[in-house]
């Protein structure tokens, strides 16, 4: 089955710790995105990538980093510089007229 | 800056009712307009996608329309069912060098049995 896989489903981060969220797609999509979702605020774009080895900051990139070494993979690292990382993180991919497809999300909690 | 607004923020209807969800956008250079459904704690499921050259798309009990001139899209749900209860989000994609999605905050729909 083609789709987008995010892992883990739940992630706990200690203060000052960096954590990496995984996003893998086998849809052969060029573009990939990371969104953050907080209650009442909708989805906000963190980073996006149109092609391998290229990515752009979204609206709330501070405290996050990404890489795009392979077309299929777009991992997101939440660094210690992100002061309020508790949120639901969603990864998506898209290819032109077919629209965007989303993974099932990772819920990150600071402990 | 692209902005997408969804009205109403929440809607509660009795089972069987037909309903309309609204989405308005500020950027007329729209590429795709996509409607999603999100169940609590889950990812987004794509419902319908309307390309800029199209005016509407239909899937089962769902019909989505697009009016670029007025900057509006509507999602029509016929004969609503309790299983339709979810948050519905619309998003626009500017295409080309501006392919990133801009989302509305969603409409929380509750269909009461």
PDB file of C-alpha atoms in Angstrom:
ATOM      1  CA  UNK A   1       0.000   0.000   0.000  1.00  0.00           C
ATOM      2  CA  UNK A   2       1.261   3.461  -0.874  1.00  0.00           C
ATOM      3  CA  UNK A   3       1.194   6.060   1.816  1.00  0.00           C
ATOM      4  CA  UNK A   4       2.960   8.168   4.397  1.00  0.00           C
ATOM      5  CA  UNK A   5       4.311   6.650   7.579  1.00  0.00           C
ATOM      6  CA  UNK A   6       5.110   8.710  10.628  1.00  0.00           C
ATOM      7  CA  UNK A   7       6.885   7.317  13.646  1.00  0.00           C
ATOM      8  CA  UNK A   8       6.679   7.139  16.520  1.00  0.00           C
ATOM      9  CA  UNK A   9       3.006   7.748  17.228  1.00  0.00           C
ATOM     10  CA  UNK A  10       3.813   9.120  20.691  1.00  0.00           C
ATOM     11  CA  UNK A  11       7.075  10.721  21.765  1.00  0.00           C
ATOM     12  CA  UNK A  12       8.205  12.147  25.056  1.00  0.00           C
ATOM     13  CA  UNK A  13      10.984  14.689  25.332  1.00  0.00           C
ATOM     14  CA  UNK A  14      12.885  15.787  28.372  1.00  0.00           C
ATOM     15  CA  UNK A  15      13.893  19.391  28.846  1.00  0.00           C
ATOM     16  CA  UNK A  16      16.968  20.276  26.777  1.00  0.00           C
ATOM     17  CA  UNK A  17      16.780  17.159  24.653  1.00  0.00           C
ATOM     18  CA  UNK A  18      16.692  16.970  20.860  1.00  0.00           C
ATOM     19  CA  UNK A  19      14.242  14.499  19.325  1.00  0.00           C
ATOM     20  CA  UNK A  20      13.697  13.409  15.731  1.00  0.00           C
ATOM     21  CA  UNK A  21      10.361  12.586  14.157  1.00  0.00           C
ATOM     22  CA  UNK A  22      10.379  10.257  11.187  1.00  0.00           C
ATOM     23  CA  UNK A  23       8.365  10.678   7.986  1.00  0.00           C
ATOM     24  CA  UNK A  24       8.623   8.232   5.082  1.00  0.00           C
ATOM     25  CA  UNK A  25       6.537   8.132   1.892  1.00  0.00           C
ATOM     26  CA  UNK A  26       6.374   5.623  -0.942  1.00  0.00           C
ATOM     27  CA  UNK A  27       4.090   7.705  -3.167  1.00  0.00           C
ATOM     28  CA  UNK A  28       6.964   9.060  -5.275  1.00  0.00           C
ATOM     29  CA  UNK A  29       5.873  12.584  -4.361  1.00  0.00           C
ATOM     30  CA  UNK A  30       8.292  15.434  -4.888  1.00  0.00           C
ATOM     31  CA  UNK A  31       7.097  17.808  -2.178  1.00  0.00           C
ATOM     32  CA  UNK A  32       7.001  17.064   1.541  1.00  0.00           C
ATOM     33  CA  UNK A  33       5.839  19.176   4.451  1.00  0.00           C
ATOM     34  CA  UNK A  34       5.871  19.332   8.226  1.00  0.00           C
ATOM     35  CA  UNK A  35       2.999  20.939  10.109  1.00  0.00           C
ATOM     36  CA  UNK A  36       2.373  21.580  13.740  1.00  0.00           C
ATOM     37  CA  UNK A  37      -1.164  21.464  15.128  1.00  0.00           C
ATOM     38  CA  UNK A  38      -2.183  23.052  18.412  1.00  0.00           C
ATOM     39  CA  UNK A  39      -5.728  23.181  19.771  1.00  0.00           C
ATOM     40  CA  UNK A  40      -7.657  26.079  18.290  1.00  0.00           C
ATOM     41  CA  UNK A  41      -4.804  27.200  16.033  1.00  0.00           C
ATOM     42  CA  UNK A  42      -5.148  24.987  13.019  1.00  0.00           C
ATOM     43  CA  UNK A  43      -2.134  23.684  11.115  1.00  0.00           C
ATOM     44  CA  UNK A  44       0.983  25.810  10.914  1.00  0.00           C
ATOM     45  CA  UNK A  45       3.764  25.109   8.442  1.00  0.00           C
ATOM     46  CA  UNK A  46       7.189  24.367   9.929  1.00  0.00           C
ATOM     47  CA  UNK A  47       9.315  23.363   6.921  1.00  0.00           C
ATOM     48  CA  UNK A  48       8.727  22.198   3.383  1.00  0.00           C
ATOM     49  CA  UNK A  49      10.794  20.633   0.643  1.00  0.00           C
ATOM     50  CA  UNK A  50      10.170  20.518  -3.075  1.00  0.00           C
ATOM     51  CA  UNK A  51      13.137  18.397  -4.124  1.00  0.00           C
ATOM     52  CA  UNK A  52      15.926  16.361  -2.600  1.00  0.00           C
ATOM     53  CA  UNK A  53      18.608  18.396  -0.820  1.00  0.00           C
ATOM     54  CA  UNK A  54      16.437  21.491  -0.780  1.00  0.00           C
ATOM     55  CA  UNK A  55      14.047  22.765   1.873  1.00  0.00           C
ATOM     56  CA  UNK A  56      12.514  26.037   2.950  1.00  0.00           C
ATOM     57  CA  UNK A  57      11.382  27.504   6.237  1.00  0.00           C
ATOM     58  CA  UNK A  58       7.701  27.789   6.861  1.00  0.00           C
ATOM     59  CA  UNK A  59       5.904  30.116   9.237  1.00  0.00           C
ATOM     60  CA  UNK A  60       7.240  28.668  12.504  1.00  0.00           C
ATOM     61  CA  UNK A  61      10.675  27.169  11.733  1.00  0.00           C
ATOM     62  CA  UNK A  62      12.503  28.443  14.828  1.00  0.00           C
ATOM     63  CA  UNK A  63      13.665  25.581  17.040  1.00  0.00           C
ATOM     64  CA  UNK A  64      13.250  22.967  14.305  1.00  0.00           C
ATOM     65  CA  UNK A  65      15.538  21.480  11.672  1.00  0.00           C
ATOM     66  CA  UNK A  66      15.015  19.118   8.734  1.00  0.00           C
ATOM     67  CA  UNK A  67      16.923  17.235   6.075  1.00  0.00           C
ATOM     68  CA  UNK A  68      15.946  15.839   2.686  1.00  0.00           C
ATOM     69  CA  UNK A  69      18.685  13.428   1.662  1.00  0.00           C
ATOM     70  CA  UNK A  70      16.270  11.024  -0.016  1.00  0.00           C
ATOM     71  CA  UNK A  71      13.040  11.639  -1.906  1.00  0.00           C
ATOM     72  CA  UNK A  72      11.203   9.246   0.380  1.00  0.00           C
ATOM     73  CA  UNK A  73      12.294  10.695   3.714  1.00  0.00           C
ATOM     74  CA  UNK A  74      11.868  14.055   5.445  1.00  0.00           C
ATOM     75  CA  UNK A  75      12.792  13.801   9.154  1.00  0.00           C
ATOM     76  CA  UNK A  76      12.073  16.647  11.554  1.00  0.00           C
ATOM     77  CA  UNK A  77      14.292  17.375  14.543  1.00  0.00           C
ATOM     78  CA  UNK A  78      12.813  19.302  17.433  1.00  0.00           C
ATOM     79  CA  UNK A  79      15.763  20.970  19.102  1.00  0.00           C
ATOM     80  CA  UNK A  80      16.200  22.235  22.638  1.00  0.00           C
ATOM     81  CA  UNK A  81      15.743  25.747  21.234  1.00  0.00           C
ATOM     82  CA  UNK A  82      12.044  25.024  20.716  1.00  0.00           C
ATOM     83  CA  UNK A  83      10.629  26.203  24.038  1.00  0.00           C
ATOM     84  CA  UNK A  84       7.091  24.914  23.624  1.00  0.00           C
ATOM     85  CA  UNK A  85       7.319  21.701  21.607  1.00  0.00           C
ATOM     86  CA  UNK A  86       4.271  19.919  23.004  1.00  0.00           C
ATOM     87  CA  UNK A  87       1.969  19.529  19.988  1.00  0.00           C
ATOM     88  CA  UNK A  88       0.665  17.190  17.318  1.00  0.00           C
ATOM     89  CA  UNK A  89       3.027  16.989  14.334  1.00  0.00           C
ATOM     90  CA  UNK A  90       1.807  16.074  10.881  1.00  0.00           C
ATOM     91  CA  UNK A  91       3.842  15.180   7.816  1.00  0.00           C
ATOM     92  CA  UNK A  92       2.445  15.430   4.303  1.00  0.00           C
ATOM     93  CA  UNK A  93       3.529  14.943   0.722  1.00  0.00           C
ATOM     94  CA  UNK A  94       2.098  16.173  -2.547  1.00  0.00           C
ATOM     95  CA  UNK A  95       2.545  16.038  -6.283  1.00  0.00           C
ATOM     96  CA  UNK A  96       0.795  18.693  -8.314  1.00  0.00           C
ATOM     97  CA  UNK A  97      -2.813  18.038  -9.211  1.00  0.00           C
ATOM     98  CA  UNK A  98      -3.158  14.994  -6.984  1.00  0.00           C
ATOM     99  CA  UNK A  99      -3.114  17.120  -3.871  1.00  0.00           C
ATOM    100  CA  UNK A 100      -1.627  16.436  -0.474  1.00  0.00           C
ATOM    101  CA  UNK A 101      -1.659  13.278   1.589  1.00  0.00           C
ATOM    102  CA  UNK A 102      -0.982  13.102   5.305  1.00  0.00           C
ATOM    103  CA  UNK A 103       0.497  10.684   7.770  1.00  0.00           C
ATOM    104  CA  UNK A 104      -1.218   9.749  11.021  1.00  0.00           C
ATOM    105  CA  UNK A 105       0.791  12.165  13.102  1.00  0.00           C
ATOM    106  CA  UNK A 106       3.175  12.117  16.055  1.00  0.00           C
ATOM    107  CA  UNK A 107       2.104  13.491  19.402  1.00  0.00           C
ATOM    108  CA  UNK A 108       5.084  15.031  21.181  1.00  0.00           C
ATOM    109  CA  UNK A 109       4.940  15.747  24.888  1.00  0.00           C
ATOM    110  CA  UNK A 110       7.546  17.418  27.075  1.00  0.00           C
ATOM    111  CA  UNK A 111       8.041  15.649  30.405  1.00  0.00           C
TER     112      UNK A 111
ATOM    113  CA  UNK B   1       0.159  36.417   2.558  1.00  0.00           C
ATOM    114  CA  UNK B   2      -2.356  33.683   1.865  1.00  0.00           C
ATOM    115  CA  UNK B   3      -5.195  33.405   4.366  1.00  0.00           C
ATOM    116  CA  UNK B   4      -7.924  30.805   4.543  1.00  0.00           C
ATOM    117  CA  UNK B   5     -11.011  31.267   6.715  1.00  0.00           C
ATOM    118  CA  UNK B   6     -13.599  28.659   7.584  1.00  0.00           C
ATOM    119  CA  UNK B   7     -17.092  29.421   8.817  1.00  0.00           C
ATOM    120  CA  UNK B   8     -18.652  28.267  11.052  1.00  0.00           C
ATOM    121  CA  UNK B   9     -16.032  27.122  13.571  1.00  0.00           C
ATOM    122  CA  UNK B  10     -18.478  24.533  14.911  1.00  0.00           C
ATOM    123  CA  UNK B  11     -21.752  23.093  13.702  1.00  0.00           C
ATOM    124  CA  UNK B  12     -24.184  20.686  15.319  1.00  0.00           C
ATOM    125  CA  UNK B  13     -26.989  19.149  13.253  1.00  0.00           C
ATOM    126  CA  UNK B  14     -29.490  16.304  13.575  1.00  0.00           C
ATOM    127  CA  UNK B  15     -28.919  13.166  11.564  1.00  0.00           C
ATOM    128  CA  UNK B  16     -30.258  13.297   8.017  1.00  0.00           C
ATOM    129  CA  UNK B  17     -29.827  17.023   7.534  1.00  0.00           C
ATOM    130  CA  UNK B  18     -28.057  18.465   4.502  1.00  0.00           C
ATOM    131  CA  UNK B  19     -25.359  20.954   5.405  1.00  0.00           C
ATOM    132  CA  UNK B  20     -22.828  23.347   3.917  1.00  0.00           C
ATOM    133  CA  UNK B  21     -19.374  24.205   5.205  1.00  0.00           C
ATOM    134  CA  UNK B  22     -17.731  27.372   3.962  1.00  0.00           C
ATOM    135  CA  UNK B  23     -14.138  28.210   3.096  1.00  0.00           C
ATOM    136  CA  UNK B  24     -12.853  31.578   1.876  1.00  0.00           C
ATOM    137  CA  UNK B  25      -9.362  32.431   0.626  1.00  0.00           C
ATOM    138  CA  UNK B  26      -7.539  35.650  -0.160  1.00  0.00           C
ATOM    139  CA  UNK B  27      -5.114  34.503  -2.850  1.00  0.00           C
ATOM    140  CA  UNK B  28      -6.790  34.308  -6.267  1.00  0.00           C
ATOM    141  CA  UNK B  29      -3.720  32.554  -7.698  1.00  0.00           C
ATOM    142  CA  UNK B  30      -5.052  29.279  -6.406  1.00  0.00           C
ATOM    143  CA  UNK B  31      -3.751  25.997  -7.803  1.00  0.00           C
ATOM    144  CA  UNK B  32      -5.658  23.357  -5.868  1.00  0.00           C
ATOM    145  CA  UNK B  33      -8.328  23.668  -3.199  1.00  0.00           C
ATOM    146  CA  UNK B  34      -8.509  20.568  -1.051  1.00  0.00           C
ATOM    147  CA  UNK B  35     -10.963  19.484   1.622  1.00  0.00           C
ATOM    148  CA  UNK B  36      -9.846  17.184   4.431  1.00  0.00           C
ATOM    149  CA  UNK B  37     -11.444  15.362   7.304  1.00  0.00           C
ATOM    150  CA  UNK B  38      -9.724  14.907  10.664  1.00  0.00           C
ATOM    151  CA  UNK B  39     -10.922  12.592  13.402  1.00  0.00           C
ATOM    152  CA  UNK B  40      -9.715  13.284  16.967  1.00  0.00           C
ATOM    153  CA  UNK B  41      -6.047  12.408  17.425  1.00  0.00           C
ATOM    154  CA  UNK B  42      -5.675  11.301  13.820  1.00  0.00           C
ATOM    155  CA  UNK B  43      -4.079  12.598  10.662  1.00  0.00           C
ATOM    156  CA  UNK B  44      -5.910  14.277   7.812  1.00  0.00           C
ATOM    157  CA  UNK B  45      -7.854  12.288   5.243  1.00  0.00           C
ATOM    158  CA  UNK B  46      -8.284  13.866   1.826  1.00  0.00           C
ATOM    159  CA  UNK B  47     -11.938  14.130   0.789  1.00  0.00           C
ATOM    160  CA  UNK B  48     -12.017  16.162  -2.399  1.00  0.00           C
ATOM    161  CA  UNK B  49      -9.594  18.182  -4.487  1.00  0.00           C
ATOM    162  CA  UNK B  50     -10.667  20.888  -6.917  1.00  0.00           C
ATOM    163  CA  UNK B  51      -8.145  22.156  -9.425  1.00  0.00           C
ATOM    164  CA  UNK B  52      -8.217  25.852 -10.326  1.00  0.00           C
ATOM    165  CA  UNK B  53      -9.732  25.064 -13.741  1.00  0.00           C
ATOM    166  CA  UNK B  54     -12.608  23.129 -12.180  1.00  0.00           C
ATOM    167  CA  UNK B  55     -15.772  24.352 -10.495  1.00  0.00           C
ATOM    168  CA  UNK B  56     -16.768  21.320  -8.461  1.00  0.00           C
ATOM    169  CA  UNK B  57     -15.996  17.753  -7.475  1.00  0.00           C
ATOM    170  CA  UNK B  58     -18.270  15.054  -6.108  1.00  0.00           C
ATOM    171  CA  UNK B  59     -17.669  11.915  -4.097  1.00  0.00           C
ATOM    172  CA  UNK B  60     -20.647  10.021  -2.776  1.00  0.00           C
ATOM    173  CA  UNK B  61     -22.611  12.308  -0.448  1.00  0.00           C
ATOM    174  CA  UNK B  62     -19.981  15.032  -0.679  1.00  0.00           C
ATOM    175  CA  UNK B  63     -19.845  17.868  -3.188  1.00  0.00           C
ATOM    176  CA  UNK B  64     -17.252  20.614  -3.177  1.00  0.00           C
ATOM    177  CA  UNK B  65     -17.458  23.755  -5.276  1.00  0.00           C
ATOM    178  CA  UNK B  66     -14.908  26.435  -6.103  1.00  0.00           C
ATOM    179  CA  UNK B  67     -15.548  30.054  -7.100  1.00  0.00           C
ATOM    180  CA  UNK B  68     -12.209  31.741  -7.702  1.00  0.00           C
ATOM    181  CA  UNK B  69     -13.748  35.116  -8.506  1.00  0.00           C
ATOM    182  CA  UNK B  70     -15.334  35.373  -5.076  1.00  0.00           C
ATOM    183  CA  UNK B  71     -12.566  33.499  -3.264  1.00  0.00           C
ATOM    184  CA  UNK B  72     -14.908  30.874  -1.877  1.00  0.00           C
ATOM    185  CA  UNK B  73     -15.316  27.133  -1.690  1.00  0.00           C
ATOM    186  CA  UNK B  74     -18.138  25.164  -0.136  1.00  0.00           C
ATOM    187  CA  UNK B  75     -18.401  21.553   0.998  1.00  0.00           C
ATOM    188  CA  UNK B  76     -21.908  20.179   0.805  1.00  0.00           C
ATOM    189  CA  UNK B  77     -22.727  17.054   2.806  1.00  0.00           C
ATOM    190  CA  UNK B  78     -25.999  15.368   1.952  1.00  0.00           C
ATOM    191  CA  UNK B  79     -28.056  13.291   4.365  1.00  0.00           C
ATOM    192  CA  UNK B  80     -25.581  13.654   7.232  1.00  0.00           C
ATOM    193  CA  UNK B  81     -24.794  10.673   9.473  1.00  0.00           C
ATOM    194  CA  UNK B  82     -23.283  10.414  12.966  1.00  0.00           C
ATOM    195  CA  UNK B  83     -20.169   8.946  11.325  1.00  0.00           C
ATOM    196  CA  UNK B  84     -19.650  12.265   9.553  1.00  0.00           C
ATOM    197  CA  UNK B  85     -18.791  13.859  12.897  1.00  0.00           C
ATOM    198  CA  UNK B  86     -15.246  15.196  12.599  1.00  0.00           C
ATOM    199  CA  UNK B  87     -13.298  18.364  11.904  1.00  0.00           C
ATOM    200  CA  UNK B  88     -13.318  19.464   8.281  1.00  0.00           C
ATOM    201  CA  UNK B  89     -10.438  21.539   6.947  1.00  0.00           C
ATOM    202  CA  UNK B  90      -9.880  23.255   3.655  1.00  0.00           C
ATOM    203  CA  UNK B  91      -6.487  24.189   2.244  1.00  0.00           C
ATOM    204  CA  UNK B  92      -5.248  26.004  -0.809  1.00  0.00           C
ATOM    205  CA  UNK B  93      -2.086  25.368  -2.745  1.00  0.00           C
ATOM    206  CA  UNK B  94      -0.574  28.212  -4.725  1.00  0.00           C
ATOM    207  CA  UNK B  95       1.300  25.864  -7.083  1.00  0.00           C
ATOM    208  CA  UNK B  96       4.489  26.678  -8.973  1.00  0.00           C
ATOM    209  CA  UNK B  97       7.039  28.190  -6.616  1.00  0.00           C
ATOM    210  CA  UNK B  98       4.295  28.671  -3.999  1.00  0.00           C
ATOM    211  CA  UNK B  99       3.107  25.090  -3.641  1.00  0.00           C
ATOM    212  CA  UNK B 100       2.892  25.087   0.150  1.00  0.00           C
ATOM    213  CA  UNK B 101      -0.545  24.513   1.639  1.00  0.00           C
ATOM    214  CA  UNK B 102      -2.365  27.161   3.623  1.00  0.00           C
ATOM    215  CA  UNK B 103      -5.047  25.791   5.933  1.00  0.00           C
ATOM    216  CA  UNK B 104      -8.149  27.169   7.522  1.00  0.00           C
ATOM    217  CA  UNK B 105      -8.731  26.413  11.207  1.00  0.00           C
ATOM    218  CA  UNK B 106     -11.481  23.954  10.413  1.00  0.00           C
ATOM    219  CA  UNK B 107     -15.140  23.390  11.184  1.00  0.00           C
ATOM    220  CA  UNK B 108     -15.992  20.931  13.953  1.00  0.00           C
ATOM    221  CA  UNK B 109     -19.088  19.040  12.817  1.00  0.00           C
ATOM    222  CA  UNK B 110     -21.259  17.048  15.183  1.00  0.00           C
ATOM    223  CA  UNK B 111     -24.110  14.994  13.743  1.00  0.00           C
ATOM    224  CA  UNK B 112     -26.543  13.933  16.449  1.00  0.00           C
ATOM    225  CA  UNK B 113     -28.448  10.637  16.145  1.00  0.00           C
TER     226      UNK B 113
END
